[in-house]
Amino acid sequence: MNRNDPEPRPTTSQLDHPFTEIIEEAYRVFAYDKPKSIEVCQRCCMDAEIEVDFFNPPIRELPLHYLRDWYSAAYDPKGIAKET
């Protein structure tokens, strides 16, 4: 992934999107520092390139495929978080 790519990311919310206000409210409510750990097994369940770059983009600019990859690593179909 090229961090200097001048094109906007398709996952950035558009101002005219019906969920824009809800998304902005979520960013406000959950305005915390980024965690220091992905809290899933490391060098295992996530794509290696995503894992290395996961904390580099600002939270608002995290690509959707990064979140999907992390969720796939963290999700357990039994409803219990995977051991880390």
Short mmCIF file of C-alpha atoms in Angstrom, two decimals:
data_model
loop_
_atom_site.label_atom_id
_atom_site.label_comp_id
_atom_site.label_asym_id
_atom_site.label_seq_id
_atom_site.Cartn_x
_atom_site.Cartn_y
_atom_site.Cartn_z
CA MET A 1 0.00 0.00 0.00
CA ASN A 2 1.38 3.39 -0.96
CA ARG A 3 0.93 5.85 1.91
CA ASN A 4 1.46 8.78 -0.49
CA ASP A 5 -1.36 7.84 -2.82
CA PRO A 6 -3.11 11.14 -3.68
CA GLU A 7 -6.48 9.55 -4.45
CA PRO A 8 -9.06 9.55 -1.63
CA ARG A 9 -9.79 6.21 -0.06
CA PRO A 10 -13.18 4.75 -0.91
CA THR A 11 -13.80 3.92 2.77
CA THR A 12 -13.74 7.57 3.84
CA SER A 13 -17.29 8.66 4.62
CA GLN A 14 -18.85 11.07 2.19
CA LEU A 15 -20.58 14.16 3.59
CA ASP A 16 -23.80 13.34 1.75
CA HIS A 17 -23.92 9.72 2.97
CA PRO A 18 -26.96 8.98 5.20
CA PHE A 19 -24.70 7.54 7.94
CA THR A 20 -22.27 10.48 8.09
CA GLU A 21 -23.75 11.95 11.30
CA ILE A 22 -23.76 8.54 13.03
CA ILE A 23 -20.17 7.88 11.97
CA GLU A 24 -19.03 11.30 13.18
CA GLU A 25 -20.78 10.70 16.51
CA ALA A 26 -19.01 7.34 16.87
CA TYR A 27 -15.64 9.01 16.27
CA ARG A 28 -16.52 11.59 18.94
CA VAL A 29 -17.73 9.03 21.50
CA PHE A 30 -14.78 6.69 20.97
CA ALA A 31 -12.10 9.39 20.73
CA TYR A 32 -9.33 7.53 22.54
CA ASP A 33 -5.67 6.99 21.81
CA LYS A 34 -4.92 4.10 19.50
CA PRO A 35 -4.19 0.83 21.28
CA LYS A 36 -0.61 -0.41 21.19
CA SER A 37 -1.51 -4.01 20.32
CA ILE A 38 -3.81 -5.56 17.73
CA GLU A 39 -4.88 -8.00 20.48
CA VAL A 40 -4.98 -11.00 18.17
CA CYS A 41 -2.34 -13.62 17.58
CA GLN A 42 0.64 -12.07 15.87
CA ARG A 43 2.29 -13.24 12.63
CA CYS A 44 -0.52 -15.73 12.23
CA CYS A 45 -4.12 -14.72 11.51
CA MET A 46 -3.72 -11.31 9.85
CA ASP A 47 -2.18 -10.52 6.50
CA ALA A 48 1.48 -9.75 7.31
CA GLU A 49 1.53 -6.43 5.41
CA ILE A 50 -1.64 -5.23 7.12
CA GLU A 51 -0.40 -6.27 10.55
CA VAL A 52 2.85 -4.31 10.11
CA ASP A 53 1.02 -1.19 8.87
CA PHE A 54 -2.12 -1.43 11.03
CA PHE A 55 -1.27 1.43 13.43
CA ASN A 56 0.28 3.77 10.87
CA PRO A 57 -2.78 5.38 9.26
CA PRO A 58 -4.87 7.75 11.35
CA ILE A 59 -7.96 5.96 12.66
CA ARG A 60 -10.28 7.81 10.28
CA GLU A 61 -8.16 6.66 7.35
CA LEU A 62 -7.91 2.96 8.20
CA PRO A 63 -8.82 1.11 5.03
CA LEU A 64 -11.89 -1.07 5.36
CA HIS A 65 -9.91 -4.15 4.32
CA TYR A 66 -7.60 -3.54 7.33
CA LEU A 67 -10.61 -3.65 9.67
CA ARG A 68 -12.01 -6.73 7.94
CA ASP A 69 -8.69 -8.52 8.22
CA TRP A 70 -8.36 -7.65 11.91
CA TYR A 71 -11.96 -8.68 12.61
CA SER A 72 -11.43 -12.01 10.86
CA ALA A 73 -8.44 -12.64 13.13
CA ALA A 74 -10.30 -11.60 16.29
CA TYR A 75 -13.72 -13.15 15.62
CA ASP A 76 -14.68 -16.51 16.98
CA PRO A 77 -17.93 -17.99 15.62
CA LYS A 78 -18.71 -19.33 19.09
CA GLY A 79 -19.00 -15.73 20.31
CA ILE A 80 -15.95 -15.88 22.54
CA ALA A 81 -12.86 -13.80 21.81
CA LYS A 82 -9.89 -15.79 20.55
CA GLU A 83 -6.97 -16.22 22.91
CA THR A 84 -4.09 -13.88 22.11
#
